[in-house]
Amino acid sequence: MSTLRPSSVAVHEEEDAKVAALNHQDLDAGALFVLKSKGSWVHCGYHLTTSIVAPPLLSLPYAFTFLGWTAGILCLVIGALVTFYSYNLISLVLEHHAQLGHRHLRFRDMAHDILGPKWGRYFVGPIQFMVCYGAVVACTLLGGQCMKAIYLLSNPNGTMKLYEFVVIFGCFMLILAQIPSFHSLRYINLISLVLCIAYSACATAASVHIGSSSKAPEKDYSLTGNSEDRIFGMFNAIAIIATTYGNGIIPEIQATIAPPVKGKMFKALCVCYTVVTVTFFSVAISGYWAFGNKAEGLILTNFLDNGNPLVPKWFILMTNVFTILQLSAVGVVYLQPTNEVLERTFGDARSAEFSGRNAVPRLISRSLSVVISTTIAAMLPFFGDINAVIGAFGFMPLDFILPVVFFNLTFKPSKKSPIFWLNIIIAVVFSILGAIAAIAAVRQISLDAKNYRLFADV
C-alpha cells in the first residue's frame, strides 16, 4: 500500500528551509550581514515602496509638459503596468531558482547563472552599481536643494550656498549609512511609506489650491518648442517616467524575505503599487492641471512666485521637511548594493557581525562611500541631467528588459504562447526607447553645458 505524500506547501517550506541552511554556509560577508533573509512580505512591501515611491515623482508634472494630457497619462499607465508585470516576472524567476536549490540574492547572481558569467560581471553588475550609486548622489543633491528652499523661505537674504546644504544632508546620511543590514531598515521604510503619502498629498492639495485661486497662472497645455525640441522632449519625458518607476534592486529586496519565499513578493508588490497609484497619478495630474506647460522640474518650485509663497509658508516648509526625511530613507536603501559589495570585500563571514574585525572596516568603508557621493552631489549640482542618462542606460535594462529576458530563458514558454511574444515585444520596444532616451538625455546635457560650473549655487 502506498504512503501518503506530504502537501506541496509543506514540501516547499521544507525545501526552502534546507536551501536557506545550505546557502547560509556558503554566504560571503556581504550577503550574510547586509542581505539578511529575516523579513516578512510586509517588510518587503516597505522596502519596495521606499525604492520606487520617492521624491522624483514630484517631477511627473514636468514630464507631462513634453507629452500633454493624453500621452502623459498613457505613459504613466503603461509604466505602472509594465513595471508591475516585470517585477512580478523577476520574482517568479527568483522563486523558481530557490525551489531548485539555489536562491539568488543579487541581480548579478541572476545574470551570472541565466545569461553567463560575463553578463553578471561586466554588464549587470556595473550598471546596477551605477544606477544605485547615482540614486544616492541624486537623493543627496535633492535633499540639499530642499534644505536650501527652507532656508531661503525663512531667510530670503541668506548667503549660504547649495553645496553647504548638500554637505549637511550628507552628514545626516553618514549616520544612517551605519545601519547594519537591509532588514534593519524595515521600520525606517515604514515611516518612509507614510512620508511619501504625506508629501504627495501636500503637493496635490497645494496644486489644487493654487490652480483654483486667483493667483493661478494662466493654464496653457500646449507643447512648446519646434518639432525637434518636441520630439527630444517627448523621449526625455519617457526617460523621466521610466526612472520614476525604476527600482533596480528587486533581487536584493526579495533576498530580505525569510524562507519560504513563494508568493510573498506578489503581496509586497500589491502594497507598493497601491501607494504608487495613489501618489503618482494624483501629483502628476494635479500639478499639470494647475501649472500646465509652466510646471517646473520639481513641482514644489511652482509654489513660489518670484520668492513669494502661493500657499501658506508653513505648508511649504512642512512639505519640504517630509521630502527631506524620505530622501534620507531612499538614499540609504539605494546604498545597500554598495554596502553589500564593501562588506563582501572587507568583511569576514567567519567573524561575528559586530566584532572589531567587521565593525571597523564597515564604519570606514561606508563612511568613505557617503563622503564620495556627497562630494559628487556638491560639485555637480546639475546632476539631474546626468541622472537622466543613467536612467536611460540603467533603469531601462534592469527594470524593463532583463526581467522578461530572464523569464523566457528560465521557463522557456512556447513560441506560440502569448506570454512569449508579449515579453519579446516589451524587450524590443523598451530597448529602442532606452536608446533614444539616452540620446535625448545626452543632447540635453550638451544644451545645458554652458551653465555647468563646479559647486554652482543653483
Tab-separated table of C-alpha atoms in Angstrom:
chain	number	residue	atom	x	y	z
A	1	MET	CA	0.000	0.000	0.000
A	2	SER	CA	1.379	3.396	-0.964
A	3	THR	CA	2.080	6.049	1.652
A	4	LEU	CA	0.541	9.490	1.624
A	5	ARG	CA	2.667	12.285	0.185
A	6	PRO	CA	3.065	15.454	2.278
A	7	SER	CA	1.308	18.541	0.987
A	8	SER	CA	3.108	20.604	-1.649
A	9	VAL	CA	3.164	23.574	0.719
A	10	ALA	CA	4.931	21.562	3.399
A	11	VAL	CA	7.377	20.183	0.844
A	12	HIS	CA	8.185	23.669	-0.444
A	13	GLU	CA	8.651	25.006	3.075
A	14	GLU	CA	10.973	22.122	3.961
A	15	GLU	CA	12.933	22.571	0.719
A	16	ASP	CA	13.244	26.343	1.231
A	17	ALA	CA	14.470	25.795	4.792
A	18	LYS	CA	17.118	23.323	3.581
A	19	VAL	CA	18.153	25.676	0.794
A	20	ALA	CA	18.457	28.558	3.243
A	21	ALA	CA	20.631	26.439	5.550
A	22	LEU	CA	22.884	25.342	2.685
A	23	ASN	CA	23.162	28.840	1.246
A	24	HIS	CA	23.952	30.249	4.689
A	25	GLN	CA	27.045	28.053	4.902
A	26	ASP	CA	28.414	29.444	1.647
A	27	LEU	CA	27.406	33.083	2.039
A	28	ASP	CA	30.023	35.789	1.883
A	29	ALA	CA	30.058	38.608	4.416
A	30	GLY	CA	28.062	40.914	2.134
A	31	ALA	CA	25.134	38.539	1.771
A	32	LEU	CA	25.365	37.299	5.369
A	33	PHE	CA	25.452	40.701	7.100
A	34	VAL	CA	23.659	43.041	4.651
A	35	LEU	CA	21.127	40.843	2.835
A	36	LYS	CA	19.716	39.045	5.870
A	37	SER	CA	16.790	36.800	4.935
A	38	LYS	CA	14.657	37.510	8.012
A	39	GLY	CA	11.813	39.761	6.827
A	40	SER	CA	8.133	39.189	6.065
A	41	TRP	CA	6.274	40.164	2.897
A	42	VAL	CA	5.022	43.269	4.750
A	43	HIS	CA	8.604	44.401	5.396
A	44	CYS	CA	9.359	43.711	1.735
A	45	GLY	CA	6.432	45.993	0.830
A	46	TYR	CA	8.015	48.790	2.873
A	47	HIS	CA	11.363	48.331	1.089
A	48	LEU	CA	9.712	48.286	-2.352
A	49	THR	CA	7.664	51.406	-1.634
A	50	THR	CA	10.700	53.367	-0.474
A	51	SER	CA	12.731	52.300	-3.527
A	52	ILE	CA	10.004	53.292	-6.039
A	53	VAL	CA	7.758	55.940	-4.452
A	54	ALA	CA	10.401	58.612	-3.962
A	55	PRO	CA	10.642	62.416	-4.437
A	56	PRO	CA	11.428	62.091	-8.188
A	57	LEU	CA	7.655	61.577	-8.556
A	58	LEU	CA	7.409	65.344	-7.939
A	59	SER	CA	8.884	65.801	-11.432
A	60	LEU	CA	5.994	63.972	-13.150
A	61	PRO	CA	4.041	67.195	-13.932
A	62	TYR	CA	7.201	68.432	-15.686
A	63	ALA	CA	7.281	65.253	-17.787
A	64	PHE	CA	3.677	65.969	-18.785
A	65	THR	CA	4.754	69.338	-20.249
A	66	PHE	CA	6.542	67.395	-23.034
A	67	LEU	CA	3.743	64.890	-23.541
A	68	GLY	CA	0.425	66.645	-22.958
A	69	TRP	CA	-2.626	65.136	-21.272
A	70	THR	CA	-3.294	62.058	-23.381
A	71	ALA	CA	0.286	60.861	-23.924
A	72	GLY	CA	1.254	61.768	-20.345
A	73	ILE	CA	-1.478	59.706	-18.697
A	74	LEU	CA	-0.945	56.874	-21.191
A	75	CYS	CA	2.797	56.728	-20.416
A	76	LEU	CA	2.042	56.774	-16.688
A	77	VAL	CA	-0.397	53.862	-17.033
A	78	ILE	CA	1.937	51.858	-19.284
A	79	GLY	CA	4.853	52.471	-16.897
A	80	ALA	CA	2.811	51.156	-13.959
A	81	LEU	CA	1.534	48.077	-15.819
A	82	VAL	CA	4.866	47.101	-17.386
A	83	THR	CA	6.952	47.562	-14.226
A	84	PHE	CA	4.435	45.681	-12.056
A	85	TYR	CA	4.458	42.880	-14.630
A	86	SER	CA	8.274	42.889	-14.953
A	87	TYR	CA	8.886	42.920	-11.206
A	88	ASN	CA	6.452	40.035	-10.795
A	89	LEU	CA	8.266	38.063	-13.525
A	90	ILE	CA	11.657	38.553	-11.912
A	91	SER	CA	10.153	37.468	-8.582
A	92	LEU	CA	8.848	34.256	-10.181
A	93	VAL	CA	12.299	33.540	-11.632
A	94	LEU	CA	13.870	34.056	-8.203
A	95	GLU	CA	11.311	31.738	-6.578
A	96	HIS	CA	11.918	29.091	-9.243
A	97	HIS	CA	15.669	29.027	-8.663
A	98	ALA	CA	15.155	28.981	-4.876
A	99	GLN	CA	12.986	25.861	-5.192
A	100	LEU	CA	15.652	24.232	-7.361
A	101	GLY	CA	18.152	24.678	-4.546
A	102	HIS	CA	19.943	27.894	-5.461
A	103	ARG	CA	18.470	31.092	-4.118
A	104	HIS	CA	19.783	34.192	-5.875
A	105	LEU	CA	20.353	37.122	-3.538
A	106	ARG	CA	21.719	39.648	-6.052
A	107	PHE	CA	20.900	40.868	-9.539
A	108	ARG	CA	24.357	39.991	-10.833
A	109	ASP	CA	23.974	36.424	-9.471
A	110	MET	CA	20.861	36.006	-11.626
A	111	ALA	CA	22.663	37.319	-14.696
A	112	HIS	CA	25.642	35.068	-13.964
A	113	ASP	CA	23.528	31.899	-13.860
A	114	ILE	CA	20.969	32.763	-16.562
A	115	LEU	CA	22.985	34.762	-19.107
A	116	GLY	CA	26.526	33.701	-18.275
A	117	PRO	CA	29.436	34.879	-16.056
A	118	LYS	CA	30.492	37.786	-18.276
A	119	TRP	CA	26.978	39.290	-18.283
A	120	GLY	CA	26.886	39.367	-14.494
A	121	ARG	CA	30.404	40.714	-14.059
A	122	TYR	CA	30.706	43.211	-16.916
A	123	PHE	CA	27.140	44.307	-17.688
A	124	VAL	CA	24.530	43.840	-14.966
A	125	GLY	CA	26.873	44.383	-12.000
A	126	PRO	CA	28.375	47.694	-13.223
A	127	ILE	CA	25.002	49.013	-14.477
A	128	GLN	CA	23.285	48.240	-11.192
A	129	PHE	CA	26.090	49.862	-9.224
A	130	MET	CA	25.944	52.953	-11.462
A	131	VAL	CA	22.150	53.225	-11.101
A	132	CYS	CA	22.085	52.705	-7.336
A	133	TYR	CA	25.035	54.948	-6.526
A	134	GLY	CA	23.652	57.560	-8.937
A	135	ALA	CA	20.381	57.435	-6.987
A	136	VAL	CA	22.308	58.071	-3.753
A	137	VAL	CA	24.021	61.123	-5.296
A	138	ALA	CA	20.704	62.390	-6.656
A	139	CYS	CA	18.999	61.992	-3.256
A	140	THR	CA	21.833	63.876	-1.551
A	141	LEU	CA	21.601	66.717	-4.069
A	142	LEU	CA	17.811	66.923	-3.873
A	143	GLY	CA	17.978	66.850	-0.079
A	144	GLY	CA	20.365	69.809	-0.164
A	145	GLN	CA	18.074	71.695	-2.557
A	146	CYS	CA	15.066	71.157	-0.273
A	147	MET	CA	17.091	72.357	2.715
A	148	LYS	CA	18.117	75.450	0.794
A	149	ALA	CA	14.459	76.117	-0.124
A	150	ILE	CA	13.519	76.028	3.562
A	151	TYR	CA	16.443	78.330	4.402
A	152	LEU	CA	15.529	80.921	1.755
A	153	LEU	CA	11.894	80.819	2.780
A	154	SER	CA	12.889	81.666	6.343
A	155	ASN	CA	15.747	83.999	5.397
A	156	PRO	CA	15.315	85.405	1.852
A	157	ASN	CA	18.596	87.326	2.053
A	158	GLY	CA	20.611	84.393	3.356
A	159	THR	CA	24.110	83.832	1.969
A	160	MET	CA	24.536	80.086	2.470
A	161	LYS	CA	25.307	78.181	-0.748
A	162	LEU	CA	23.754	74.986	-2.089
A	163	TYR	CA	26.871	72.894	-1.551
A	164	GLU	CA	26.772	73.736	2.176
A	165	PHE	CA	23.273	72.261	2.463
A	166	VAL	CA	24.361	69.232	0.447
A	167	VAL	CA	27.158	68.656	2.968
A	168	ILE	CA	24.695	68.991	5.874
A	169	PHE	CA	22.393	66.415	4.287
A	170	GLY	CA	25.417	64.202	3.610
A	171	CYS	CA	26.301	64.277	7.321
A	172	PHE	CA	22.801	63.028	8.114
A	173	MET	CA	23.245	60.256	5.542
A	174	LEU	CA	26.614	59.411	7.111
A	175	ILE	CA	24.818	58.420	10.324
A	176	LEU	CA	22.023	56.451	8.634
A	177	ALA	CA	24.511	54.590	6.429
A	178	GLN	CA	25.851	52.780	9.502
A	179	ILE	CA	22.578	50.863	9.972
A	180	PRO	CA	23.944	47.329	9.593
A	181	SER	CA	21.565	45.482	7.262
A	182	PHE	CA	18.805	45.945	4.700
A	183	HIS	CA	16.415	44.146	7.066
A	184	SER	CA	17.263	46.689	9.796
A	185	LEU	CA	15.676	49.404	7.643
A	186	ARG	CA	12.162	47.896	7.789
A	187	TYR	CA	10.717	50.353	10.318
A	188	ILE	CA	12.530	53.316	8.778
A	189	ASN	CA	10.949	52.309	5.475
A	190	LEU	CA	7.516	52.078	7.111
A	191	ILE	CA	7.960	55.712	8.176
A	192	SER	CA	9.174	56.427	4.635
A	193	LEU	CA	5.936	54.965	3.245
A	194	VAL	CA	3.904	57.329	5.434
A	195	LEU	CA	6.123	60.290	4.459
A	196	CYS	CA	5.782	59.706	0.695
A	197	ILE	CA	1.986	59.656	1.054
A	198	ALA	CA	2.215	62.811	3.183
A	199	TYR	CA	4.271	64.956	0.794
A	200	SER	CA	2.339	63.673	-2.215
A	201	ALA	CA	-0.898	64.692	-0.502
A	202	CYS	CA	0.623	68.096	0.298
A	203	ALA	CA	1.807	68.590	-3.301
A	204	THR	CA	-1.616	67.594	-4.646
A	205	ALA	CA	-3.504	69.817	-2.205
A	206	ALA	CA	-1.246	72.805	-2.917
A	207	SER	CA	-1.602	72.349	-6.690
A	208	VAL	CA	-5.403	72.171	-6.457
A	209	HIS	CA	-5.492	75.199	-4.148
A	210	ILE	CA	-3.243	77.323	-6.369
A	211	GLY	CA	-4.939	76.166	-9.564
A	212	SER	CA	-8.343	77.168	-8.187
A	213	SER	CA	-7.256	80.533	-6.744
A	214	SER	CA	-6.967	83.973	-8.275
A	215	LYS	CA	-3.165	83.596	-8.093
A	216	ALA	CA	-3.253	80.693	-10.532
A	217	PRO	CA	-1.058	81.105	-13.616
A	218	GLU	CA	-2.778	81.102	-16.970
A	219	LYS	CA	-3.353	77.470	-17.876
A	220	ASP	CA	-1.666	76.543	-21.138
A	221	TYR	CA	-1.362	72.865	-22.022
A	222	SER	CA	0.141	73.306	-25.465
A	223	LEU	CA	3.515	71.745	-26.290
A	224	THR	CA	6.199	74.400	-26.733
A	225	GLY	CA	9.258	74.494	-28.985
A	226	ASN	CA	9.923	73.454	-32.565
A	227	SER	CA	9.432	69.924	-33.910
A	228	GLU	CA	12.942	68.792	-32.961
A	229	ASP	CA	12.602	70.072	-29.388
A	230	ARG	CA	9.210	68.395	-29.037
A	231	ILE	CA	10.475	65.013	-30.235
A	232	PHE	CA	13.515	65.009	-27.982
A	233	GLY	CA	11.443	66.428	-25.135
A	234	MET	CA	8.988	63.552	-25.502
A	235	PHE	CA	11.724	60.924	-25.167
A	236	ASN	CA	13.276	62.846	-22.287
A	237	ALA	CA	9.888	62.745	-20.556
A	238	ILE	CA	9.650	58.992	-21.147
A	239	ALA	CA	13.078	58.600	-19.508
A	240	ILE	CA	11.862	60.657	-16.520
A	241	ILE	CA	8.781	58.459	-16.101
A	242	ALA	CA	10.821	55.252	-16.511
A	243	THR	CA	13.323	56.472	-13.925
A	244	THR	CA	10.495	57.382	-11.538
A	245	TYR	CA	9.140	53.824	-11.756
A	246	GLY	CA	12.663	52.402	-11.632
A	247	ASN	CA	13.906	50.088	-8.948
A	248	GLY	CA	16.959	48.077	-9.997
A	249	ILE	CA	17.236	46.137	-6.705
A	250	ILE	CA	14.315	43.673	-6.832
A	251	PRO	CA	16.552	40.595	-6.151
A	252	GLU	CA	18.220	42.330	-3.198
A	253	ILE	CA	14.824	43.292	-1.762
A	254	GLN	CA	13.458	39.770	-2.230
A	255	ALA	CA	16.636	38.470	-0.560
A	256	THR	CA	15.462	40.065	2.711
A	257	ILE	CA	12.422	37.722	2.863
A	258	ALA	CA	12.678	34.756	5.224
A	259	PRO	CA	12.042	31.368	3.586
A	260	PRO	CA	9.722	30.120	2.259
A	261	VAL	CA	9.569	32.953	-0.283
A	262	LYS	CA	6.828	31.654	-2.590
A	263	GLY	CA	4.028	34.167	-3.173
A	264	LYS	CA	5.344	36.782	-0.753
A	265	MET	CA	6.790	39.168	-3.317
A	266	PHE	CA	3.466	39.451	-5.151
A	267	LYS	CA	1.773	40.608	-1.927
A	268	ALA	CA	4.574	43.119	-1.348
A	269	LEU	CA	4.206	44.437	-4.904
A	270	CYS	CA	0.460	44.903	-4.363
A	271	VAL	CA	1.186	47.029	-1.281
A	272	CYS	CA	3.761	49.062	-3.178
A	273	TYR	CA	1.662	49.667	-6.292
A	274	THR	CA	-1.353	50.722	-4.253
A	275	VAL	CA	0.820	53.571	-2.947
A	276	VAL	CA	2.297	54.122	-6.444
A	277	THR	CA	-1.153	54.542	-7.987
A	278	VAL	CA	-2.362	56.978	-5.335
A	279	THR	CA	0.758	59.158	-5.294
A	280	PHE	CA	1.985	59.164	-8.903
A	281	PHE	CA	-1.337	59.899	-10.552
A	282	SER	CA	-2.518	62.475	-8.004
A	283	VAL	CA	0.714	64.511	-8.168
A	284	ALA	CA	1.106	64.276	-11.959
A	285	ILE	CA	-2.487	65.193	-12.823
A	286	SER	CA	-2.997	67.929	-10.205
A	287	GLY	CA	0.417	69.525	-10.885
A	288	TYR	CA	-0.041	69.624	-14.648
A	289	TRP	CA	-3.646	70.816	-14.289
A	290	ALA	CA	-2.583	73.708	-12.041
A	291	PHE	CA	0.534	74.891	-13.917
A	292	GLY	CA	0.287	73.454	-17.451
A	293	ASN	CA	3.462	73.807	-19.510
A	294	LYS	CA	4.940	76.070	-16.797
A	295	ALA	CA	5.376	73.108	-14.417
A	296	GLU	CA	8.949	73.076	-13.094
A	297	GLY	CA	11.335	70.143	-12.806
A	298	LEU	CA	10.299	69.878	-9.149
A	299	ILE	CA	6.664	70.841	-8.625
A	300	LEU	CA	7.445	72.357	-5.214
A	301	THR	CA	9.248	75.170	-7.064
A	302	ASN	CA	5.921	76.237	-8.578
A	303	PHE	CA	4.558	77.004	-5.123
A	304	LEU	CA	6.715	80.141	-5.096
A	305	ASP	CA	6.202	83.074	-7.446
A	306	ASN	CA	9.340	85.261	-7.526
A	307	GLY	CA	10.077	84.143	-3.977
A	308	ASN	CA	6.542	84.816	-2.762
A	309	PRO	CA	4.702	81.718	-1.476
A	310	LEU	CA	1.371	80.956	-3.192
A	311	VAL	CA	0.320	78.787	-0.252
A	312	PRO	CA	0.994	79.375	3.475
A	313	LYS	CA	4.706	79.396	4.252
A	314	TRP	CA	4.328	76.759	6.958
A	315	PHE	CA	2.733	74.425	4.407
A	316	ILE	CA	5.717	74.667	2.061
A	317	LEU	CA	8.098	74.158	4.987
A	318	MET	CA	6.184	71.061	6.109
A	319	THR	CA	6.158	69.575	2.586
A	320	ASN	CA	9.909	70.107	2.223
A	321	VAL	CA	10.578	68.531	5.622
A	322	PHE	CA	8.565	65.442	4.652
A	323	THR	CA	10.511	65.272	1.390
A	324	ILE	CA	13.917	65.634	3.086
A	325	LEU	CA	13.170	62.909	5.615
A	326	GLN	CA	12.021	60.464	2.949
A	327	LEU	CA	15.017	61.276	0.754
A	328	SER	CA	17.303	60.092	3.535
A	329	ALA	CA	15.473	56.738	3.648
A	330	VAL	CA	15.590	56.388	-0.162
A	331	GLY	CA	19.300	57.186	-0.197
A	332	VAL	CA	20.056	54.547	2.446
A	333	VAL	CA	18.014	51.909	0.577
A	334	TYR	CA	19.999	52.511	-2.619
A	335	LEU	CA	23.233	52.341	-0.616
A	336	GLN	CA	22.562	48.689	0.195
A	337	PRO	CA	24.063	47.162	-3.002
A	338	THR	CA	27.190	49.275	-2.403
A	339	ASN	CA	27.256	48.223	1.263
A	340	GLU	CA	26.942	44.586	0.228
A	341	VAL	CA	29.928	44.881	-2.140
A	342	LEU	CA	32.003	46.674	0.504
A	343	GLU	CA	31.102	44.125	3.180
A	344	ARG	CA	31.928	41.238	0.856
A	345	THR	CA	35.298	42.830	0.048
A	346	PHE	CA	36.408	43.898	3.519
A	347	GLY	CA	34.307	41.777	5.896
A	348	ASP	CA	34.926	38.291	7.256
A	349	ALA	CA	31.925	35.933	7.344
A	350	ARG	CA	33.699	33.694	9.886
A	351	SER	CA	33.827	36.517	12.454
A	352	ALA	CA	30.844	37.931	14.332
A	353	GLU	CA	28.947	40.721	12.581
A	354	PHE	CA	29.740	43.319	15.251
A	355	SER	CA	33.243	42.121	16.086
A	356	GLY	CA	36.110	44.564	15.710
A	357	ARG	CA	37.243	42.659	12.609
A	358	ASN	CA	33.997	43.572	10.828
A	359	ALA	CA	32.789	46.732	12.586
A	360	VAL	CA	35.890	48.856	11.878
A	361	PRO	CA	36.104	48.135	8.097
A	362	ARG	CA	32.323	48.630	7.873
A	363	LEU	CA	32.495	52.043	9.528
A	364	ILE	CA	35.407	53.223	7.369
A	365	SER	CA	34.171	51.881	4.020
A	366	ARG	CA	30.583	53.084	4.412
A	367	SER	CA	31.707	56.491	5.609
A	368	LEU	CA	34.000	56.877	2.594
A	369	SER	CA	31.137	55.805	0.299
A	370	VAL	CA	28.863	58.541	1.666
A	371	VAL	CA	31.637	61.163	1.634
A	372	ILE	CA	32.307	60.442	-2.056
A	373	SER	CA	28.607	60.617	-3.007
A	374	THR	CA	28.197	63.862	-1.055
A	375	THR	CA	31.257	65.384	-2.738
A	376	ILE	CA	29.896	64.480	-6.189
A	377	ALA	CA	26.494	65.981	-5.331
A	378	ALA	CA	28.096	69.212	-4.075
A	379	MET	CA	30.416	69.515	-7.079
A	380	LEU	CA	27.822	68.688	-9.741
A	381	PRO	CA	24.530	70.406	-8.877
A	382	PHE	CA	23.405	69.742	-12.467
A	383	PHE	CA	23.463	66.002	-11.715
A	384	GLY	CA	19.800	65.759	-12.788
A	385	ASP	CA	20.900	65.850	-16.425
A	386	ILE	CA	23.470	63.129	-15.805
A	387	ASN	CA	20.904	61.084	-13.907
A	388	ALA	CA	18.649	61.096	-16.980
A	389	VAL	CA	21.447	59.355	-18.893
A	390	ILE	CA	21.919	56.894	-16.033
A	391	GLY	CA	18.180	56.223	-16.047
A	392	ALA	CA	18.130	55.537	-19.780
A	393	PHE	CA	21.194	53.277	-19.682
A	394	GLY	CA	20.390	51.693	-16.316
A	395	PHE	CA	16.740	51.565	-15.292
A	396	MET	CA	15.514	50.625	-18.778
A	397	PRO	CA	17.625	47.438	-18.988
A	398	LEU	CA	17.270	46.437	-15.323
A	399	ASP	CA	13.534	47.046	-14.940
A	400	PHE	CA	12.006	46.708	-18.391
A	401	ILE	CA	14.235	44.429	-20.483
A	402	LEU	CA	16.145	41.924	-18.318
A	403	PRO	CA	13.119	40.640	-16.316
A	404	VAL	CA	11.289	39.457	-19.442
A	405	VAL	CA	14.518	38.008	-20.882
A	406	PHE	CA	15.203	36.140	-17.615
A	407	PHE	CA	11.660	34.752	-17.619
A	408	ASN	CA	11.793	33.490	-21.206
A	409	LEU	CA	15.202	31.877	-20.706
A	410	THR	CA	14.230	30.296	-17.379
A	411	PHE	CA	10.733	28.970	-18.092
A	412	LYS	CA	11.097	28.662	-21.881
A	413	PRO	CA	7.447	29.356	-22.762
A	414	SER	CA	6.250	28.081	-26.122
A	415	LYS	CA	6.866	30.414	-29.051
A	416	LYS	CA	3.147	30.040	-29.779
A	417	SER	CA	2.151	31.318	-26.324
A	418	PRO	CA	1.034	34.966	-25.813
A	419	ILE	CA	3.405	35.470	-22.869
A	420	PHE	CA	6.462	34.661	-25.010
A	421	TRP	CA	5.591	37.287	-27.608
A	422	LEU	CA	4.446	39.821	-25.005
A	423	ASN	CA	7.875	39.534	-23.371
A	424	ILE	CA	9.654	39.830	-26.719
A	425	ILE	CA	7.636	42.950	-27.599
A	426	ILE	CA	8.403	44.548	-24.218
A	427	ALA	CA	12.132	43.813	-24.582
A	428	VAL	CA	12.332	45.200	-28.136
A	429	VAL	CA	10.181	48.296	-27.557
A	430	PHE	CA	11.970	49.333	-24.378
A	431	SER	CA	15.397	48.642	-25.889
A	432	ILE	CA	14.552	51.120	-28.643
A	433	LEU	CA	13.051	53.623	-26.168
A	434	GLY	CA	16.106	53.303	-23.920
A	435	ALA	CA	18.497	54.013	-26.783
A	436	ILE	CA	16.516	57.054	-27.981
A	437	ALA	CA	16.042	58.336	-24.415
A	438	ALA	CA	19.802	58.087	-23.851
A	439	ILE	CA	20.413	60.160	-26.994
A	440	ALA	CA	17.854	62.731	-25.817
A	441	ALA	CA	19.482	62.921	-22.377
A	442	VAL	CA	22.971	63.391	-23.855
A	443	ARG	CA	21.567	66.114	-26.126
A	444	GLN	CA	20.103	67.890	-23.087
A	445	ILE	CA	23.496	67.791	-21.370
A	446	SER	CA	25.126	69.398	-24.414
A	447	LEU	CA	22.473	72.156	-24.414
A	448	ASP	CA	22.941	72.854	-20.698
A	449	ALA	CA	26.737	72.562	-20.757
A	450	LYS	CA	27.210	76.331	-20.930
A	451	ASN	CA	25.617	76.616	-17.444
A	452	TYR	CA	27.756	73.898	-15.811
A	453	ARG	CA	30.149	75.034	-13.104
A	454	LEU	CA	31.629	73.117	-10.187
A	455	PHE	CA	29.983	73.886	-6.823
A	456	ALA	CA	27.451	76.144	-8.588
A	457	ASP	CA	24.796	77.692	-6.354
A	458	VAL	CA	21.667	76.798	-8.335
